[in-house]
């Protein structure tokens, strides 16, 4: 595998994480195996509807392989091809309402514990802090 190369989507500088096989002739089904990162909600609160939307999009446009909360804290969607990148991006952002991106240098996606939503001893509102930081620095996040 080689990481990188220019793959992306219109109007979004970060794009996606490009992955290309070193031996596409031997493994044509994974010649491209690009990755999307989907920004998680504060405290990792998901509705079943939201998770279903992500899974439906990924089943349609990707491999179906997911990594729930990789090193970046995001949902990692593993394995899609170059021709469907834009359609997949549109489905995740416009239809499902998630923020998504790829690799770039900058601030990592903030993540927070459940804080006051589940912990009776919470001293600060971690969910509010995470949301405030995300909104303030959204354009500088490592995607």
mmCIF file with all atom_site columns, C-alpha atoms in Angstrom:
data_model
loop_
_atom_site.group_PDB
_atom_site.id
_atom_site.type_symbol
_atom_site.label_atom_id
_atom_site.label_alt_id
_atom_site.label_comp_id
_atom_site.label_asym_id
_atom_site.label_entity_id
_atom_site.label_seq_id
_atom_site.pdbx_PDB_ins_code
_atom_site.Cartn_x
_atom_site.Cartn_y
_atom_site.Cartn_z
_atom_site.occupancy
_atom_site.B_iso_or_equiv
_atom_site.pdbx_formal_charge
_atom_site.auth_seq_id
_atom_site.auth_comp_id
_atom_site.auth_asym_id
_atom_site.auth_atom_id
_atom_site.pdbx_PDB_model_num
ATOM 1   C CA . UNK A 1 1   ? 0.000   0.000  0.000   1.00 0.00 ? 1   UNK A CA 1
ATOM 2   C CA . UNK A 1 2   ? 1.046   3.503  -0.555  1.00 0.00 ? 2   UNK A CA 1
ATOM 3   C CA . UNK A 1 3   ? -0.547  6.299  1.400   1.00 0.00 ? 3   UNK A CA 1
ATOM 4   C CA . UNK A 1 4   ? -1.409  9.570  -0.213  1.00 0.00 ? 4   UNK A CA 1
ATOM 5   C CA . UNK A 1 5   ? -1.790  10.829 -3.665  1.00 0.00 ? 5   UNK A CA 1
ATOM 6   C CA . UNK A 1 6   ? -4.289  13.500 -4.450  1.00 0.00 ? 6   UNK A CA 1
ATOM 7   C CA . UNK A 1 7   ? -7.828  12.306 -3.984  1.00 0.00 ? 7   UNK A CA 1
ATOM 8   C CA . UNK A 1 8   ? -10.512 14.624 -2.840  1.00 0.00 ? 8   UNK A CA 1
ATOM 9   C CA . UNK A 1 9   ? -13.938 16.108 -3.122  1.00 0.00 ? 9   UNK A CA 1
ATOM 10  C CA . UNK A 1 10  ? -15.133 19.447 -4.470  1.00 0.00 ? 10  UNK A CA 1
ATOM 11  C CA . UNK A 1 11  ? -15.167 22.401 -2.107  1.00 0.00 ? 11  UNK A CA 1
ATOM 12  C CA . UNK A 1 12  ? -13.422 20.637 0.738   1.00 0.00 ? 12  UNK A CA 1
ATOM 13  C CA . UNK A 1 13  ? -9.702  21.140 1.138   1.00 0.00 ? 13  UNK A CA 1
ATOM 14  C CA . UNK A 1 14  ? -8.957  18.191 3.395   1.00 0.00 ? 14  UNK A CA 1
ATOM 15  C CA . UNK A 1 15  ? -10.397 15.585 1.056   1.00 0.00 ? 15  UNK A CA 1
ATOM 16  C CA . UNK A 1 16  ? -10.029 11.946 2.038   1.00 0.00 ? 16  UNK A CA 1
ATOM 17  C CA . UNK A 1 17  ? -7.141  9.696  2.997   1.00 0.00 ? 17  UNK A CA 1
ATOM 18  C CA . UNK A 1 18  ? -5.904  8.261  -0.267  1.00 0.00 ? 18  UNK A CA 1
ATOM 19  C CA . UNK A 1 19  ? -4.688  4.678  -0.338  1.00 0.00 ? 19  UNK A CA 1
ATOM 20  C CA . UNK A 1 20  ? -3.580  2.888  -3.492  1.00 0.00 ? 20  UNK A CA 1
ATOM 21  C CA . UNK A 1 21  ? -2.288  -0.653 -3.941  1.00 0.00 ? 21  UNK A CA 1
ATOM 22  C CA . UNK A 1 22  ? 1.304   -1.098 -5.097  1.00 0.00 ? 22  UNK A CA 1
ATOM 23  C CA . UNK A 1 23  ? 0.079   -4.088 -7.115  1.00 0.00 ? 23  UNK A CA 1
ATOM 24  C CA . UNK A 1 24  ? -3.276  -3.116 -8.641  1.00 0.00 ? 24  UNK A CA 1
ATOM 25  C CA . UNK A 1 25  ? -2.961  -5.734 -11.374 1.00 0.00 ? 25  UNK A CA 1
ATOM 26  C CA . UNK A 1 26  ? -2.713  -8.503 -8.754  1.00 0.00 ? 26  UNK A CA 1
ATOM 27  C CA . UNK A 1 27  ? -5.471  -7.086 -6.542  1.00 0.00 ? 27  UNK A CA 1
ATOM 28  C CA . UNK A 1 28  ? -7.865  -5.138 -8.783  1.00 0.00 ? 28  UNK A CA 1
ATOM 29  C CA . UNK A 1 29  ? -10.688 -5.112 -6.217  1.00 0.00 ? 29  UNK A CA 1
ATOM 30  C CA . UNK A 1 30  ? -8.539  -3.078 -3.843  1.00 0.00 ? 30  UNK A CA 1
ATOM 31  C CA . UNK A 1 31  ? -6.529  -1.009 -6.318  1.00 0.00 ? 31  UNK A CA 1
ATOM 32  C CA . UNK A 1 32  ? -7.995  2.012  -4.501  1.00 0.00 ? 32  UNK A CA 1
ATOM 33  C CA . UNK A 1 33  ? -8.932  1.653  -0.835  1.00 0.00 ? 33  UNK A CA 1
ATOM 34  C CA . UNK A 1 34  ? -9.493  5.214  0.370   1.00 0.00 ? 34  UNK A CA 1
ATOM 35  C CA . UNK A 1 35  ? -10.570 6.127  3.902   1.00 0.00 ? 35  UNK A CA 1
ATOM 36  C CA . UNK A 1 36  ? -13.130 8.614  5.221   1.00 0.00 ? 36  UNK A CA 1
ATOM 37  C CA . UNK A 1 37  ? -13.116 10.027 8.726   1.00 0.00 ? 37  UNK A CA 1
ATOM 38  C CA . UNK A 1 38  ? -16.508 10.998 10.148  1.00 0.00 ? 38  UNK A CA 1
ATOM 39  C CA . UNK A 1 39  ? -16.472 13.530 12.976  1.00 0.00 ? 39  UNK A CA 1
ATOM 40  C CA . UNK A 1 40  ? -18.107 12.076 16.088  1.00 0.00 ? 40  UNK A CA 1
ATOM 41  C CA . UNK A 1 41  ? -20.683 13.967 18.160  1.00 0.00 ? 41  UNK A CA 1
ATOM 42  C CA . UNK A 1 42  ? -19.627 15.290 21.539  1.00 0.00 ? 42  UNK A CA 1
ATOM 43  C CA . UNK A 1 43  ? -19.574 12.509 24.129  1.00 0.00 ? 43  UNK A CA 1
ATOM 44  C CA . UNK A 1 44  ? -20.025 9.951  21.345  1.00 0.00 ? 44  UNK A CA 1
ATOM 45  C CA . UNK A 1 45  ? -23.806 10.143 21.646  1.00 0.00 ? 45  UNK A CA 1
ATOM 46  C CA . UNK A 1 46  ? -25.312 8.580  18.541  1.00 0.00 ? 46  UNK A CA 1
ATOM 47  C CA . UNK A 1 47  ? -28.879 7.742  17.740  1.00 0.00 ? 47  UNK A CA 1
ATOM 48  C CA . UNK A 1 48  ? -29.539 4.421  16.073  1.00 0.00 ? 48  UNK A CA 1
ATOM 49  C CA . UNK A 1 49  ? -30.851 6.417  13.110  1.00 0.00 ? 49  UNK A CA 1
ATOM 50  C CA . UNK A 1 50  ? -27.509 8.234  12.737  1.00 0.00 ? 50  UNK A CA 1
ATOM 51  C CA . UNK A 1 51  ? -25.496 5.012  12.953  1.00 0.00 ? 51  UNK A CA 1
ATOM 52  C CA . UNK A 1 52  ? -27.833 3.359  10.462  1.00 0.00 ? 52  UNK A CA 1
ATOM 53  C CA . UNK A 1 53  ? -27.360 6.276  8.038   1.00 0.00 ? 53  UNK A CA 1
ATOM 54  C CA . UNK A 1 54  ? -23.575 5.964  8.218   1.00 0.00 ? 54  UNK A CA 1
ATOM 55  C CA . UNK A 1 55  ? -23.729 2.193  7.730   1.00 0.00 ? 55  UNK A CA 1
ATOM 56  C CA . UNK A 1 56  ? -26.157 2.512  4.810   1.00 0.00 ? 56  UNK A CA 1
ATOM 57  C CA . UNK A 1 57  ? -23.934 5.074  3.077   1.00 0.00 ? 57  UNK A CA 1
ATOM 58  C CA . UNK A 1 58  ? -20.862 2.926  3.636   1.00 0.00 ? 58  UNK A CA 1
ATOM 59  C CA . UNK A 1 59  ? -22.575 -0.225 2.427   1.00 0.00 ? 59  UNK A CA 1
ATOM 60  C CA . UNK A 1 60  ? -23.536 1.608  -0.769  1.00 0.00 ? 60  UNK A CA 1
ATOM 61  C CA . UNK A 1 61  ? -20.263 3.432  -1.501  1.00 0.00 ? 61  UNK A CA 1
ATOM 62  C CA . UNK A 1 62  ? -17.584 1.598  0.484   1.00 0.00 ? 62  UNK A CA 1
ATOM 63  C CA . UNK A 1 63  ? -16.392 -1.767 1.691   1.00 0.00 ? 63  UNK A CA 1
ATOM 64  C CA . UNK A 1 64  ? -18.650 -1.886 4.746   1.00 0.00 ? 64  UNK A CA 1
ATOM 65  C CA . UNK A 1 65  ? -15.573 -2.011 7.034   1.00 0.00 ? 65  UNK A CA 1
ATOM 66  C CA . UNK A 1 66  ? -15.674 0.482  9.894   1.00 0.00 ? 66  UNK A CA 1
ATOM 67  C CA . UNK A 1 67  ? -13.470 1.303  12.853  1.00 0.00 ? 67  UNK A CA 1
ATOM 68  C CA . UNK A 1 68  ? -15.529 2.934  15.546  1.00 0.00 ? 68  UNK A CA 1
ATOM 69  C CA . UNK A 1 69  ? -13.296 5.540  16.985  1.00 0.00 ? 69  UNK A CA 1
ATOM 70  C CA . UNK A 1 70  ? -9.810  5.147  15.676  1.00 0.00 ? 70  UNK A CA 1
ATOM 71  C CA . UNK A 1 71  ? -6.793  7.089  16.905  1.00 0.00 ? 71  UNK A CA 1
ATOM 72  C CA . UNK A 1 72  ? -8.388  10.384 15.864  1.00 0.00 ? 72  UNK A CA 1
ATOM 73  C CA . UNK A 1 73  ? -11.593 9.685  17.780  1.00 0.00 ? 73  UNK A CA 1
ATOM 74  C CA . UNK A 1 74  ? -13.542 9.747  14.528  1.00 0.00 ? 74  UNK A CA 1
ATOM 75  C CA . UNK A 1 75  ? -15.490 6.934  12.923  1.00 0.00 ? 75  UNK A CA 1
ATOM 76  C CA . UNK A 1 76  ? -13.128 5.480  10.339  1.00 0.00 ? 76  UNK A CA 1
ATOM 77  C CA . UNK A 1 77  ? -14.729 4.190  7.131   1.00 0.00 ? 77  UNK A CA 1
ATOM 78  C CA . UNK A 1 78  ? -12.226 1.934  5.380   1.00 0.00 ? 78  UNK A CA 1
ATOM 79  C CA . UNK A 1 79  ? -12.158 1.211  1.679   1.00 0.00 ? 79  UNK A CA 1
ATOM 80  C CA . UNK A 1 80  ? -13.807 3.085  -1.136  1.00 0.00 ? 80  UNK A CA 1
ATOM 81  C CA . UNK A 1 81  ? -12.831 3.816  -4.719  1.00 0.00 ? 81  UNK A CA 1
ATOM 82  C CA . UNK A 1 82  ? -11.978 7.062  -6.468  1.00 0.00 ? 82  UNK A CA 1
ATOM 83  C CA . UNK A 1 83  ? -15.039 7.182  -8.788  1.00 0.00 ? 83  UNK A CA 1
ATOM 84  C CA . UNK A 1 84  ? -17.530 7.243  -5.879  1.00 0.00 ? 84  UNK A CA 1
ATOM 85  C CA . UNK A 1 85  ? -15.732 9.666  -3.536  1.00 0.00 ? 85  UNK A CA 1
ATOM 86  C CA . UNK A 1 86  ? -17.908 12.672 -4.315  1.00 0.00 ? 86  UNK A CA 1
ATOM 87  C CA . UNK A 1 87  ? -21.178 10.738 -4.081  1.00 0.00 ? 87  UNK A CA 1
ATOM 88  C CA . UNK A 1 88  ? -20.108 9.194  -0.779  1.00 0.00 ? 88  UNK A CA 1
ATOM 89  C CA . UNK A 1 89  ? -19.055 12.573 0.619   1.00 0.00 ? 89  UNK A CA 1
ATOM 90  C CA . UNK A 1 90  ? -22.377 14.122 -0.435  1.00 0.00 ? 90  UNK A CA 1
ATOM 91  C CA . UNK A 1 91  ? -24.337 11.307 1.197   1.00 0.00 ? 91  UNK A CA 1
ATOM 92  C CA . UNK A 1 92  ? -22.411 11.597 4.475   1.00 0.00 ? 92  UNK A CA 1
ATOM 93  C CA . UNK A 1 93  ? -22.523 15.390 4.695   1.00 0.00 ? 93  UNK A CA 1
ATOM 94  C CA . UNK A 1 94  ? -25.630 16.582 2.874   1.00 0.00 ? 94  UNK A CA 1
ATOM 95  C CA . UNK A 1 95  ? -27.965 13.655 3.509   1.00 0.00 ? 95  UNK A CA 1
ATOM 96  C CA . UNK A 1 96  ? -26.754 12.224 6.844   1.00 0.00 ? 96  UNK A CA 1
ATOM 97  C CA . UNK A 1 97  ? -25.564 15.569 8.256   1.00 0.00 ? 97  UNK A CA 1
ATOM 98  C CA . UNK A 1 98  ? -22.077 14.561 9.397   1.00 0.00 ? 98  UNK A CA 1
ATOM 99  C CA . UNK A 1 99  ? -18.824 16.459 9.007   1.00 0.00 ? 99  UNK A CA 1
ATOM 100 C CA . UNK A 1 100 ? -16.151 14.436 7.269   1.00 0.00 ? 100 UNK A CA 1
ATOM 101 C CA . UNK A 1 101 ? -12.693 14.847 5.814   1.00 0.00 ? 101 UNK A CA 1
ATOM 102 C CA . UNK A 1 102 ? -9.330  13.252 5.235   1.00 0.00 ? 102 UNK A CA 1
ATOM 103 C CA . UNK A 1 103 ? -5.718  13.834 6.143   1.00 0.00 ? 103 UNK A CA 1
ATOM 104 C CA . UNK A 1 104 ? -4.219  17.248 6.747   1.00 0.00 ? 104 UNK A CA 1
ATOM 105 C CA . UNK A 1 105 ? -1.995  18.794 9.384   1.00 0.00 ? 105 UNK A CA 1
ATOM 106 C CA . UNK A 1 106 ? -3.670  20.731 12.156  1.00 0.00 ? 106 UNK A CA 1
ATOM 107 C CA . UNK A 1 107 ? -5.701  20.307 15.323  1.00 0.00 ? 107 UNK A CA 1
ATOM 108 C CA . UNK A 1 108 ? -6.917  16.771 16.040  1.00 0.00 ? 108 UNK A CA 1
ATOM 109 C CA . UNK A 1 109 ? -10.663 16.228 16.379  1.00 0.00 ? 109 UNK A CA 1
ATOM 110 C CA . UNK A 1 110 ? -11.634 17.079 19.972  1.00 0.00 ? 110 UNK A CA 1
ATOM 111 C CA . UNK A 1 111 ? -13.244 14.281 21.948  1.00 0.00 ? 111 UNK A CA 1
ATOM 112 C CA . UNK A 1 112 ? -15.018 14.289 25.304  1.00 0.00 ? 112 UNK A CA 1
ATOM 113 C CA . UNK A 1 113 ? -16.288 11.851 27.883  1.00 0.00 ? 113 UNK A CA 1
ATOM 114 C CA . UNK A 1 114 ? -19.997 11.742 28.699  1.00 0.00 ? 114 UNK A CA 1
ATOM 115 C CA . UNK A 1 115 ? -19.399 14.191 31.526  1.00 0.00 ? 115 UNK A CA 1
ATOM 116 C CA . UNK A 1 116 ? -22.507 15.638 33.116  1.00 0.00 ? 116 UNK A CA 1
ATOM 117 C CA . UNK A 1 117 ? -24.770 13.566 30.882  1.00 0.00 ? 117 UNK A CA 1
ATOM 118 C CA . UNK A 1 118 ? -23.947 10.404 32.865  1.00 0.00 ? 118 UNK A CA 1
ATOM 119 C CA . UNK A 1 119 ? -21.588 11.324 35.693  1.00 0.00 ? 119 UNK A CA 1
ATOM 120 C CA . UNK A 1 120 ? -23.085 12.752 38.866  1.00 0.00 ? 120 UNK A CA 1
ATOM 121 C CA . UNK A 1 121 ? -19.622 13.889 39.983  1.00 0.00 ? 121 UNK A CA 1
ATOM 122 C CA . UNK A 1 122 ? -18.740 15.887 36.860  1.00 0.00 ? 122 UNK A CA 1
ATOM 123 C CA . UNK A 1 123 ? -17.058 19.156 37.790  1.00 0.00 ? 123 UNK A CA 1
ATOM 124 C CA . UNK A 1 124 ? -17.185 20.682 34.313  1.00 0.00 ? 124 UNK A CA 1
ATOM 125 C CA . UNK A 1 125 ? -19.385 20.374 31.258  1.00 0.00 ? 125 UNK A CA 1
ATOM 126 C CA . UNK A 1 126 ? -17.073 18.356 29.010  1.00 0.00 ? 126 UNK A CA 1
ATOM 127 C CA . UNK A 1 127 ? -19.683 18.166 26.246  1.00 0.00 ? 127 UNK A CA 1
ATOM 128 C CA . UNK A 1 128 ? -19.977 21.947 26.058  1.00 0.00 ? 128 UNK A CA 1
ATOM 129 C CA . UNK A 1 129 ? -16.193 22.395 26.082  1.00 0.00 ? 129 UNK A CA 1
ATOM 130 C CA . UNK A 1 130 ? -15.764 19.863 23.269  1.00 0.00 ? 130 UNK A CA 1
ATOM 131 C CA . UNK A 1 131 ? -18.512 21.465 21.192  1.00 0.00 ? 131 UNK A CA 1
ATOM 132 C CA . UNK A 1 132 ? -17.102 24.968 21.777  1.00 0.00 ? 132 UNK A CA 1
ATOM 133 C CA . UNK A 1 133 ? -13.584 23.896 20.741  1.00 0.00 ? 133 UNK A CA 1
ATOM 134 C CA . UNK A 1 134 ? -14.901 22.058 17.688  1.00 0.00 ? 134 UNK A CA 1
ATOM 135 C CA . UNK A 1 135 ? -16.911 25.068 16.518  1.00 0.00 ? 135 UNK A CA 1
ATOM 136 C CA . UNK A 1 136 ? -14.053 27.508 17.208  1.00 0.00 ? 136 UNK A CA 1
ATOM 137 C CA . UNK A 1 137 ? -11.362 25.508 15.429  1.00 0.00 ? 137 UNK A CA 1
ATOM 138 C CA . UNK A 1 138 ? -13.366 23.474 12.892  1.00 0.00 ? 138 UNK A CA 1
ATOM 139 C CA . UNK A 1 139 ? -11.440 24.844 9.926   1.00 0.00 ? 139 UNK A CA 1
ATOM 140 C CA . UNK A 1 140 ? -8.110  23.838 11.466  1.00 0.00 ? 140 UNK A CA 1
ATOM 141 C CA . UNK A 1 141 ? -8.965  20.262 12.441  1.00 0.00 ? 141 UNK A CA 1
ATOM 142 C CA . UNK A 1 142 ? -6.755  17.420 11.265  1.00 0.00 ? 142 UNK A CA 1
ATOM 143 C CA . UNK A 1 143 ? -9.096  15.602 8.943   1.00 0.00 ? 143 UNK A CA 1
#
